[in-house]
C-alpha positions as semicolon CSV with decimal commas, in nm:
position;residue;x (nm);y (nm);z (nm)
1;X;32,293;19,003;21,355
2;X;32,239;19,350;21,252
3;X;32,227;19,674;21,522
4;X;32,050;19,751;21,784
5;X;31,842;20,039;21,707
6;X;31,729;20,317;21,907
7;X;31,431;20,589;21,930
8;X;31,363;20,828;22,139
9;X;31,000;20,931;22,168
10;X;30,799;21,280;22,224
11;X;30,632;21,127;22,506
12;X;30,990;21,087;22,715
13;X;31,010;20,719;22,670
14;X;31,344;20,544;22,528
15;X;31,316;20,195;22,344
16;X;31,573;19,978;22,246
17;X;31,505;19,665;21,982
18;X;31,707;19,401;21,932
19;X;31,723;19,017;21,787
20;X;31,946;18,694;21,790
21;X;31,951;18,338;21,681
22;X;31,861;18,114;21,927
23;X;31,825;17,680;21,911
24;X;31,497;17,546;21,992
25;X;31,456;17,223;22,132
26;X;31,599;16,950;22,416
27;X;31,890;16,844;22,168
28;X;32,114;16,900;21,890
29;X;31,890;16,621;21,661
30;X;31,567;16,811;21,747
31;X;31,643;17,172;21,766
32;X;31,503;17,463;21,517
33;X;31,696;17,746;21,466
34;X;31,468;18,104;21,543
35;X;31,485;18,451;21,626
36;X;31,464;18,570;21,961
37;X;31,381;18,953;22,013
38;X;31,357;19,197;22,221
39;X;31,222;19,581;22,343
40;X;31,386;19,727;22,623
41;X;31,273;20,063;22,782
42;X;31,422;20,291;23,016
43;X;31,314;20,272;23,398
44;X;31,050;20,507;23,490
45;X;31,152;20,887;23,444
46;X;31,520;20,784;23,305
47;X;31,689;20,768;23,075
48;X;31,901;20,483;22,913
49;X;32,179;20,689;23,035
50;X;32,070;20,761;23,372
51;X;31,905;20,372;23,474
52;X;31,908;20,073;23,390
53;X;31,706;19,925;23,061
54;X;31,419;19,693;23,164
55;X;31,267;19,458;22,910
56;X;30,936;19,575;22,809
57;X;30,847;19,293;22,605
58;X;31,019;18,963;22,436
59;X;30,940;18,693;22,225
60;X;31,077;18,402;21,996
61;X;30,949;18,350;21,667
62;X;30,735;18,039;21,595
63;X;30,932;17,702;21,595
64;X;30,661;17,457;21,563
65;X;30,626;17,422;21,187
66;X;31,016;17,312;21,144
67;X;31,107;17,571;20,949
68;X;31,425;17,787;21,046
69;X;31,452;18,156;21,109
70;X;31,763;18,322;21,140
71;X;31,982;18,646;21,052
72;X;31,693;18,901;21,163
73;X;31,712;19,287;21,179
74;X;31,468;19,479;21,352
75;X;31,368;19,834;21,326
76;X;31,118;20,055;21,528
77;X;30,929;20,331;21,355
78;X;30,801;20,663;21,477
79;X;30,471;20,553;21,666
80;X;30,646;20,256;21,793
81;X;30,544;19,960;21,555
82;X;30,794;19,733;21,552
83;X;30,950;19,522;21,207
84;X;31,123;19,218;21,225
85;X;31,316;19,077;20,864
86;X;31,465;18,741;20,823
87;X;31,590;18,418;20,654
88;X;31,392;18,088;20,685
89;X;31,444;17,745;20,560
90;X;31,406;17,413;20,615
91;X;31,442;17,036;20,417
92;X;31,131;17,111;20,188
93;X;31,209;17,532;20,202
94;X;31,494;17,703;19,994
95;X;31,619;17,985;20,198
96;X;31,382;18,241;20,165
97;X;31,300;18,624;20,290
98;X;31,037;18,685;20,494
99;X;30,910;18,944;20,784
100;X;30,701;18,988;21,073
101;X;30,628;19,316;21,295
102;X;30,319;19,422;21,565
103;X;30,159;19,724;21,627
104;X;30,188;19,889;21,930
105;X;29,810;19,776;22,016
106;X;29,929;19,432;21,966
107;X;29,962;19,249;22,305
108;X;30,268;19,280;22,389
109;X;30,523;18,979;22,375
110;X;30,362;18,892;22,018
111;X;30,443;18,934;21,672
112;X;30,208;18,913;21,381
113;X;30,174;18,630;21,116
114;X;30,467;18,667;20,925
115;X;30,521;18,747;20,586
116;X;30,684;18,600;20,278
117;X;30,898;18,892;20,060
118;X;31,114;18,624;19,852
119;X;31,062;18,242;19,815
120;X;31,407;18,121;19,768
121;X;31,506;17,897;19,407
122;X;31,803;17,742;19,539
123;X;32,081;17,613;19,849
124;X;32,417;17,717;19,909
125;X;32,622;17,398;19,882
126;X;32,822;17,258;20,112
127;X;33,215;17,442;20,022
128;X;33,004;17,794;20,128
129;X;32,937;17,885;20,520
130;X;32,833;18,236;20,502
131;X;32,476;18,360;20,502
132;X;32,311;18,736;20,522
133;X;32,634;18,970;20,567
134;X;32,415;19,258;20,449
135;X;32,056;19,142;20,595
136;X;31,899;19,548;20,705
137;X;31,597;19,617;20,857
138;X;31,578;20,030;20,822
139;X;31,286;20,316;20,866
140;X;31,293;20,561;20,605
141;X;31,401;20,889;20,748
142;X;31,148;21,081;20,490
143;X;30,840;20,960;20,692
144;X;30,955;20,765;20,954
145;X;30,688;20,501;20,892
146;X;30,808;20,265;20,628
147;X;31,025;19,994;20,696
148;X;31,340;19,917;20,407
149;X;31,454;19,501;20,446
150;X;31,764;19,418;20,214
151;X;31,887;19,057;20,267
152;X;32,032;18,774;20,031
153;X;31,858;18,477;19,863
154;X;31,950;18,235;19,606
155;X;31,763;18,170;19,261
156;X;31,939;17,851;19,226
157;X;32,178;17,606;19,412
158;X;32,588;17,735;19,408
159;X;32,846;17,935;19,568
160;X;32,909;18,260;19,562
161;X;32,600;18,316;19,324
162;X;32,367;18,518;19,596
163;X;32,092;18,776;19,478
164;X;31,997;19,048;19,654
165;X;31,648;19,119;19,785
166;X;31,498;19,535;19,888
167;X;31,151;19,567;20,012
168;X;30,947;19,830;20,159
169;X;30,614;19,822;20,368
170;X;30,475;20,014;20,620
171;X;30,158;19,943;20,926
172;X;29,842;20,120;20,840
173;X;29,910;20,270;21,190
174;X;30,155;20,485;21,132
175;X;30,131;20,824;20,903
């Protein structure tokens, strides 16, 4: 998984995001692969230095249509909204790129629908096991608003034959 990312905000507060893979299900035959994330916060007049980090909020992404989400980065931008990038796949879906974020008026412990960025053409066969080395969710230090995602796909089945993926969006709430 990529970092966990930092911001410090004018109003004092200090947030932390961060994301894993986690299995979904009561066994091995019936489990879906998501991402599980996470905003921690300093305690109340501390610092992440000084205290220890609470969770503010959590969440795991949507399991229930079978599809599998994995390799996330996350990013936080200057107001606070929050981007989440990622692969998903599944038997009918080629791995594919696709995001989700929420707005800091978003109830918290949510994310948005997500959003497709690449529809994948192809699978890595079975003599490959590596996925995503360079899968970066980033704010752009110009404006601090909009979110950079870079991640692999494939255009068709293989090894070693990955493409690479870089898009940029940014919430309506932030300027």
């Amino acid at each position: 998984m990529y970092r966990l990312a930092y911001r410090h905000f004018a109003d004092g507060h200090e947030s932390l995001v961060v994301n894993h893979s986690v299995a979904v299900g009561t066994n091995k035959h019936n489990s879906v692969t998501s991402v599980r994330w996470y905003e921690l916060r300093n305690p109340a007049g501390g610092t992440m230095a000084s205290g220890t980090p609470v969770v503010f909020q959590q969440g795991t992404l949507s399991t229930s249509d079978g599809i599998h989400r994995w390799m996330g980065s996350i990013a936080m931008d200057k107001v606070g909204n929050i981007a989440l990038g990622y692969s998903a796949s599944s038997s009918g879906v080629f791995p594919s790129i696709r995001y989700t974020g929420r707005v800091t008026t978003d109830p918290v412990n949510t994310m948005e629908t997500e959003t497709s960025i690449q529809s994948g053409g192809g699978s890595q066969l079975a003599t490959l096991s590596r996925w995503g080395d360079y899968s970066s969710m980033s704010v752009d230090p110009v404006d601090d608003c909009t979110f950079w995602y870079t991640t692999e796909y494939l255009k068709g089945s293989g090894t070693f034959n990955w493409s690479t993926r870089i898009a940029s969006f940014k919430f309506p709430t932030c300027q």
